[in-house]
JSON list of C-alpha atoms in Angstrom, two decimals:
[
{"chain": "A", "resi": 1, "resn": "GLN", "atom": "CA", "xyz": [-5.39, 17.67, 3.12]},
{"chain": "A", "resi": 2, "resn": "VAL", "atom": "CA", "xyz": [-5.78, 14.37, 1.25]},
{"chain": "A", "resi": 3, "resn": "GLN", "atom": "CA", "xyz": [-8.50, 11.76, 0.79]},
{"chain": "A", "resi": 4, "resn": "LEU", "atom": "CA", "xyz": [-7.61, 8.23, -0.32]},
{"chain": "A", "resi": 5, "resn": "VAL", "atom": "CA", "xyz": [-9.70, 5.58, -2.06]},
{"chain": "A", "resi": 6, "resn": "GLU", "atom": "CA", "xyz": [-8.37, 2.08, -2.78]},
{"chain": "A", "resi": 7, "resn": "SER", "atom": "CA", "xyz": [-9.54, -0.16, -5.60]},
{"chain": "A", "resi": 8, "resn": "GLY", "atom": "CA", "xyz": [-8.45, -3.26, -7.49]},
{"chain": "A", "resi": 9, "resn": "GLY", "atom": "CA", "xyz": [-8.93, -5.94, -4.87]},
{"chain": "A", "resi": 10, "resn": "GLY", "atom": "CA", "xyz": [-10.63, -9.22, -5.62]},
{"chain": "A", "resi": 11, "resn": "LEU", "atom": "CA", "xyz": [-10.40, -13.00, -5.66]},
{"chain": "A", "resi": 12, "resn": "VAL", "atom": "CA", "xyz": [-7.45, -14.68, -7.38]},
{"chain": "A", "resi": 13, "resn": "GLN", "atom": "CA", "xyz": [-5.86, -18.11, -7.43]},
{"chain": "A", "resi": 14, "resn": "THR", "atom": "CA", "xyz": [-2.49, -18.92, -5.91]},
{"chain": "A", "resi": 15, "resn": "GLY", "atom": "CA", "xyz": [0.24, -17.67, -8.26]},
{"chain": "A", "resi": 16, "resn": "GLY", "atom": "CA", "xyz": [-1.98, -15.01, -9.79]},
{"chain": "A", "resi": 17, "resn": "SER", "atom": "CA", "xyz": [-1.58, -11.24, -9.87]},
{"chain": "A", "resi": 18, "resn": "LEU", "atom": "CA", "xyz": [-3.51, -8.15, -8.82]},
{"chain": "A", "resi": 19, "resn": "ARG", "atom": "CA", "xyz": [-2.81, -4.44, -9.16]},
{"chain": "A", "resi": 20, "resn": "LEU", "atom": "CA", "xyz": [-4.17, -2.24, -6.38]},
{"chain": "A", "resi": 21, "resn": "SER", "atom": "CA", "xyz": [-4.74, 1.47, -6.95]},
{"chain": "A", "resi": 22, "resn": "CYS", "atom": "CA", "xyz": [-4.98, 4.34, -4.48]},
{"chain": "A", "resi": 23, "resn": "ALA", "atom": "CA", "xyz": [-6.59, 7.50, -5.83]},
{"chain": "A", "resi": 24, "resn": "ALA", "atom": "CA", "xyz": [-5.88, 10.71, -3.91]},
{"chain": "A", "resi": 25, "resn": "SER", "atom": "CA", "xyz": [-7.60, 14.05, -3.71]},
{"chain": "A", "resi": 26, "resn": "GLY", "atom": "CA", "xyz": [-5.77, 17.27, -2.87]},
{"chain": "A", "resi": 27, "resn": "ARG", "atom": "CA", "xyz": [-3.42, 19.57, -4.74]},
{"chain": "A", "resi": 28, "resn": "THR", "atom": "CA", "xyz": [0.08, 18.49, -3.60]},
{"chain": "A", "resi": 29, "resn": "PHE", "atom": "CA", "xyz": [0.22, 14.70, -3.80]},
{"chain": "A", "resi": 30, "resn": "SER", "atom": "CA", "xyz": [4.00, 14.70, -4.37]},
{"chain": "A", "resi": 31, "resn": "ASN", "atom": "CA", "xyz": [4.58, 16.04, -0.84]},
{"chain": "A", "resi": 32, "resn": "TYR", "atom": "CA", "xyz": [3.26, 12.80, 0.69]},
{"chain": "A", "resi": 33, "resn": "ALA", "atom": "CA", "xyz": [5.05, 9.56, 1.35]},
{"chain": "A", "resi": 34, "resn": "MET", "atom": "CA", "xyz": [2.70, 6.67, 0.55]},
{"chain": "A", "resi": 35, "resn": "GLY", "atom": "CA", "xyz": [2.40, 3.30, 2.23]},
{"chain": "A", "resi": 36, "resn": "TRP", "atom": "CA", "xyz": [0.50, 0.05, 1.79]},
{"chain": "A", "resi": 37, "resn": "PHE", "atom": "CA", "xyz": [-0.56, -1.99, 4.81]},
{"chain": "A", "resi": 38, "resn": "ARG", "atom": "CA", "xyz": [-2.67, -5.11, 5.21]},
{"chain": "A", "resi": 39, "resn": "GLN", "atom": "CA", "xyz": [-4.73, -6.69, 7.96]},
{"chain": "A", "resi": 40, "resn": "ALA", "atom": "CA", "xyz": [-6.02, -10.25, 8.10]},
{"chain": "A", "resi": 41, "resn": "PRO", "atom": "CA", "xyz": [-8.80, -11.34, 10.50]},
{"chain": "A", "resi": 42, "resn": "GLY", "atom": "CA", "xyz": [-7.49, -11.67, 14.04]},
{"chain": "A", "resi": 43, "resn": "LYS", "atom": "CA", "xyz": [-4.10, -10.17, 13.17]},
{"chain": "A", "resi": 44, "resn": "GLU", "atom": "CA", "xyz": [-2.45, -6.78, 13.65]},
{"chain": "A", "resi": 45, "resn": "ARG", "atom": "CA", "xyz": [-2.17, -4.34, 10.78]},
{"chain": "A", "resi": 46, "resn": "GLU", "atom": "CA", "xyz": [1.04, -5.19, 8.91]},
{"chain": "A", "resi": 47, "resn": "PHE", "atom": "CA", "xyz": [3.39, -2.98, 6.91]},
{"chain": "A", "resi": 48, "resn": "VAL", "atom": "CA", "xyz": [3.74, -4.03, 3.27]},
{"chain": "A", "resi": 49, "resn": "ALA", "atom": "CA", "xyz": [5.52, -1.31, 1.27]},
{"chain": "A", "resi": 50, "resn": "THR", "atom": "CA", "xyz": [6.27, 2.41, 1.20]},
{"chain": "A", "resi": 51, "resn": "ILE", "atom": "CA", "xyz": [7.50, 4.97, -1.33]},
{"chain": "A", "resi": 52, "resn": "THR", "atom": "CA", "xyz": [8.82, 8.51, -0.96]},
{"chain": "A", "resi": 53, "resn": "GLY", "atom": "CA", "xyz": [6.97, 11.50, -2.39]},
{"chain": "A", "resi": 54, "resn": "SER", "atom": "CA", "xyz": [9.25, 11.74, -5.41]},
{"chain": "A", "resi": 55, "resn": "GLY", "atom": "CA", "xyz": [9.12, 8.00, -6.01]},
{"chain": "A", "resi": 56, "resn": "GLY", "atom": "CA", "xyz": [12.90, 7.81, -5.64]},
{"chain": "A", "resi": 57, "resn": "SER", "atom": "CA", "xyz": [13.04, 5.32, -2.76]},
{"chain": "A", "resi": 58, "resn": "THR", "atom": "CA", "xyz": [11.01, 2.25, -1.83]},
{"chain": "A", "resi": 59, "resn": "TYR", "atom": "CA", "xyz": [11.03, -0.26, 1.01]},
{"chain": "A", "resi": 60, "resn": "TYR", "atom": "CA", "xyz": [9.26, -3.60, 1.48]},
{"chain": "A", "resi": 61, "resn": "THR", "atom": "CA", "xyz": [8.57, -6.07, 4.23]},
{"chain": "A", "resi": 62, "resn": "ASP", "atom": "CA", "xyz": [10.57, -9.28, 3.79]},
{"chain": "A", "resi": 63, "resn": "SER", "atom": "CA", "xyz": [7.58, -11.50, 3.01]},
{"chain": "A", "resi": 64, "resn": "VAL", "atom": "CA", "xyz": [6.71, -9.59, -0.20]},
{"chain": "A", "resi": 65, "resn": "LYS", "atom": "CA", "xyz": [10.17, -8.71, -1.53]},
{"chain": "A", "resi": 66, "resn": "GLY", "atom": "CA", "xyz": [10.55, -9.87, -5.12]},
{"chain": "A", "resi": 67, "resn": "ARG", "atom": "CA", "xyz": [6.79, -10.33, -5.53]},
{"chain": "A", "resi": 68, "resn": "PHE", "atom": "CA", "xyz": [5.22, -6.91, -4.86]},
{"chain": "A", "resi": 69, "resn": "THR", "atom": "CA", "xyz": [6.11, -3.53, -6.38]},
{"chain": "A", "resi": 70, "resn": "ILE", "atom": "CA", "xyz": [4.96, -0.15, -5.07]},
{"chain": "A", "resi": 71, "resn": "SER", "atom": "CA", "xyz": [4.85, 2.77, -7.49]},
{"chain": "A", "resi": 72, "resn": "ARG", "atom": "CA", "xyz": [3.22, 6.16, -7.92]},
{"chain": "A", "resi": 73, "resn": "ASP", "atom": "CA", "xyz": [2.16, 8.60, -10.62]},
{"chain": "A", "resi": 74, "resn": "ASN", "atom": "CA", "xyz": [2.11, 12.08, -9.14]},
{"chain": "A", "resi": 75, "resn": "ALA", "atom": "CA", "xyz": [0.54, 13.62, -12.25]},
{"chain": "A", "resi": 76, "resn": "LYS", "atom": "CA", "xyz": [-2.43, 11.27, -11.78]},
{"chain": "A", "resi": 77, "resn": "LYS", "atom": "CA", "xyz": [-2.34, 11.58, -7.97]},
{"chain": "A", "resi": 78, "resn": "ALA", "atom": "CA", "xyz": [-2.25, 7.83, -7.60]},
{"chain": "A", "resi": 79, "resn": "ALA", "atom": "CA", "xyz": [-0.22, 5.11, -5.89]},
{"chain": "A", "resi": 80, "resn": "TYR", "atom": "CA", "xyz": [-0.15, 1.45, -6.90]},
{"chain": "A", "resi": 81, "resn": "LEU", "atom": "CA", "xyz": [0.75, -1.94, -5.53]},
{"chain": "A", "resi": 82, "resn": "GLN", "atom": "CA", "xyz": [1.50, -4.59, -8.15]},
{"chain": "A", "resi": 83, "resn": "MET", "atom": "CA", "xyz": [1.18, -8.02, -6.52]},
{"chain": "A", "resi": 84, "resn": "ASN", "atom": "CA", "xyz": [2.57, -11.06, -8.33]},
{"chain": "A", "resi": 85, "resn": "SER", "atom": "CA", "xyz": [2.96, -14.71, -7.34]},
{"chain": "A", "resi": 86, "resn": "LEU", "atom": "CA", "xyz": [0.19, -14.33, -4.79]},
{"chain": "A", "resi": 87, "resn": "LYS", "atom": "CA", "xyz": [-0.08, -16.79, -1.92]},
{"chain": "A", "resi": 88, "resn": "PRO", "atom": "CA", "xyz": [-3.01, -17.64, 0.40]},
{"chain": "A", "resi": 89, "resn": "GLU", "atom": "CA", "xyz": [-1.15, -15.91, 3.24]},
{"chain": "A", "resi": 90, "resn": "ASP", "atom": "CA", "xyz": [-1.45, -12.64, 1.29]},
{"chain": "A", "resi": 91, "resn": "THR", "atom": "CA", "xyz": [-5.21, -12.69, 1.93]},
{"chain": "A", "resi": 92, "resn": "ALA", "atom": "CA", "xyz": [-6.14, -9.52, 3.84]},
{"chain": "A", "resi": 93, "resn": "VAL", "atom": "CA", "xyz": [-7.76, -6.13, 3.62]},
{"chain": "A", "resi": 94, "resn": "TYR", "atom": "CA", "xyz": [-5.20, -3.82, 2.01]},
{"chain": "A", "resi": 95, "resn": "TYR", "atom": "CA", "xyz": [-5.02, -0.16, 3.03]},
{"chain": "A", "resi": 96, "resn": "CYS", "atom": "CA", "xyz": [-3.39, 2.83, 1.37]},
{"chain": "A", "resi": 97, "resn": "ALA", "atom": "CA", "xyz": [-1.93, 5.51, 3.66]},
{"chain": "A", "resi": 98, "resn": "ALA", "atom": "CA", "xyz": [-0.33, 8.94, 3.25]},
{"chain": "A", "resi": 99, "resn": "LYS", "atom": "CA", "xyz": [2.19, 10.89, 5.34]},
{"chain": "A", "resi": 100, "resn": "SER", "atom": "CA", "xyz": [3.26, 14.49, 4.74]},
{"chain": "A", "resi": 101, "resn": "SER", "atom": "CA", "xyz": [7.02, 13.97, 4.61]},
{"chain": "A", "resi": 102, "resn": "THR", "atom": "CA", "xyz": [10.10, 13.86, 2.40]},
{"chain": "A", "resi": 103, "resn": "GLY", "atom": "CA", "xyz": [11.00, 10.47, 3.86]},
{"chain": "A", "resi": 104, "resn": "TYR", "atom": "CA", "xyz": [9.11, 7.19, 4.23]},
{"chain": "A", "resi": 105, "resn": "TYR", "atom": "CA", "xyz": [7.74, 5.24, 7.18]},
{"chain": "A", "resi": 106, "resn": "ILE", "atom": "CA", "xyz": [6.93, 1.67, 8.16]},
{"chain": "A", "resi": 107, "resn": "ARG", "atom": "CA", "xyz": [4.94, 2.34, 11.35]},
{"chain": "A", "resi": 108, "resn": "PRO", "atom": "CA", "xyz": [1.15, 2.62, 11.00]},
{"chain": "A", "resi": 109, "resn": "TYR", "atom": "CA", "xyz": [0.93, 5.40, 13.59]},
{"chain": "A", "resi": 110, "resn": "ALA", "atom": "CA", "xyz": [3.23, 7.60, 11.51]},
{"chain": "A", "resi": 111, "resn": "TYR", "atom": "CA", "xyz": [0.63, 8.03, 8.74]},
{"chain": "A", "resi": 112, "resn": "ASP", "atom": "CA", "xyz": [-1.83, 10.90, 8.70]},
{"chain": "A", "resi": 113, "resn": "TYR", "atom": "CA", "xyz": [-4.48, 9.62, 6.27]},
{"chain": "A", "resi": 114, "resn": "TRP", "atom": "CA", "xyz": [-5.95, 6.23, 5.42]},
{"chain": "A", "resi": 115, "resn": "GLY", "atom": "CA", "xyz": [-8.19, 4.79, 2.75]},
{"chain": "A", "resi": 116, "resn": "GLN", "atom": "CA", "xyz": [-11.18, 2.55, 3.43]},
{"chain": "A", "resi": 117, "resn": "GLY", "atom": "CA", "xyz": [-9.40, -0.67, 2.42]},
{"chain": "A", "resi": 118, "resn": "THR", "atom": "CA", "xyz": [-9.90, -3.20, -0.36]},
{"chain": "A", "resi": 119, "resn": "GLN", "atom": "CA", "xyz": [-10.23, -6.96, 0.11]},
{"chain": "A", "resi": 120, "resn": "VAL", "atom": "CA", "xyz": [-7.69, -9.31, -1.46]},
{"chain": "A", "resi": 121, "resn": "THR", "atom": "CA", "xyz": [-8.47, -13.02, -1.29]},
{"chain": "A", "resi": 122, "resn": "VAL", "atom": "CA", "xyz": [-6.08, -15.66, -2.64]},
{"chain": "A", "resi": 123, "resn": "SER", "atom": "CA", "xyz": [-7.54, -19.13, -3.03]},
{"chain": "A", "resi": 124, "resn": "SER", "atom": "CA", "xyz": [-5.51, -22.33, -2.95]}
]
């Protein structure tokens, strides 16, 4: 139904910014809620942000509120995560996920499709 590929990760200094992209295949991207998750070594996969299919509603985990912004461009079949004021604790592999739904979800098991992940490293 949909295939996801993340890009835009890299190495940045504390306080810097990165913009992650998630490119989707398939014909009906707007029917999918999108989510961003991250996983650091030795830790569980953590919810970061989600957005409804229309882009009308968003939700963030407390640790990134005010710093990260999730968005989407349905014409381009892409979702984005703008990350500002990055901290070393943001270091992780970041994953894009999709769920066929009119709502949005914060639980990893709710999502149907996942990208391969992109590494974000924030140096101090």
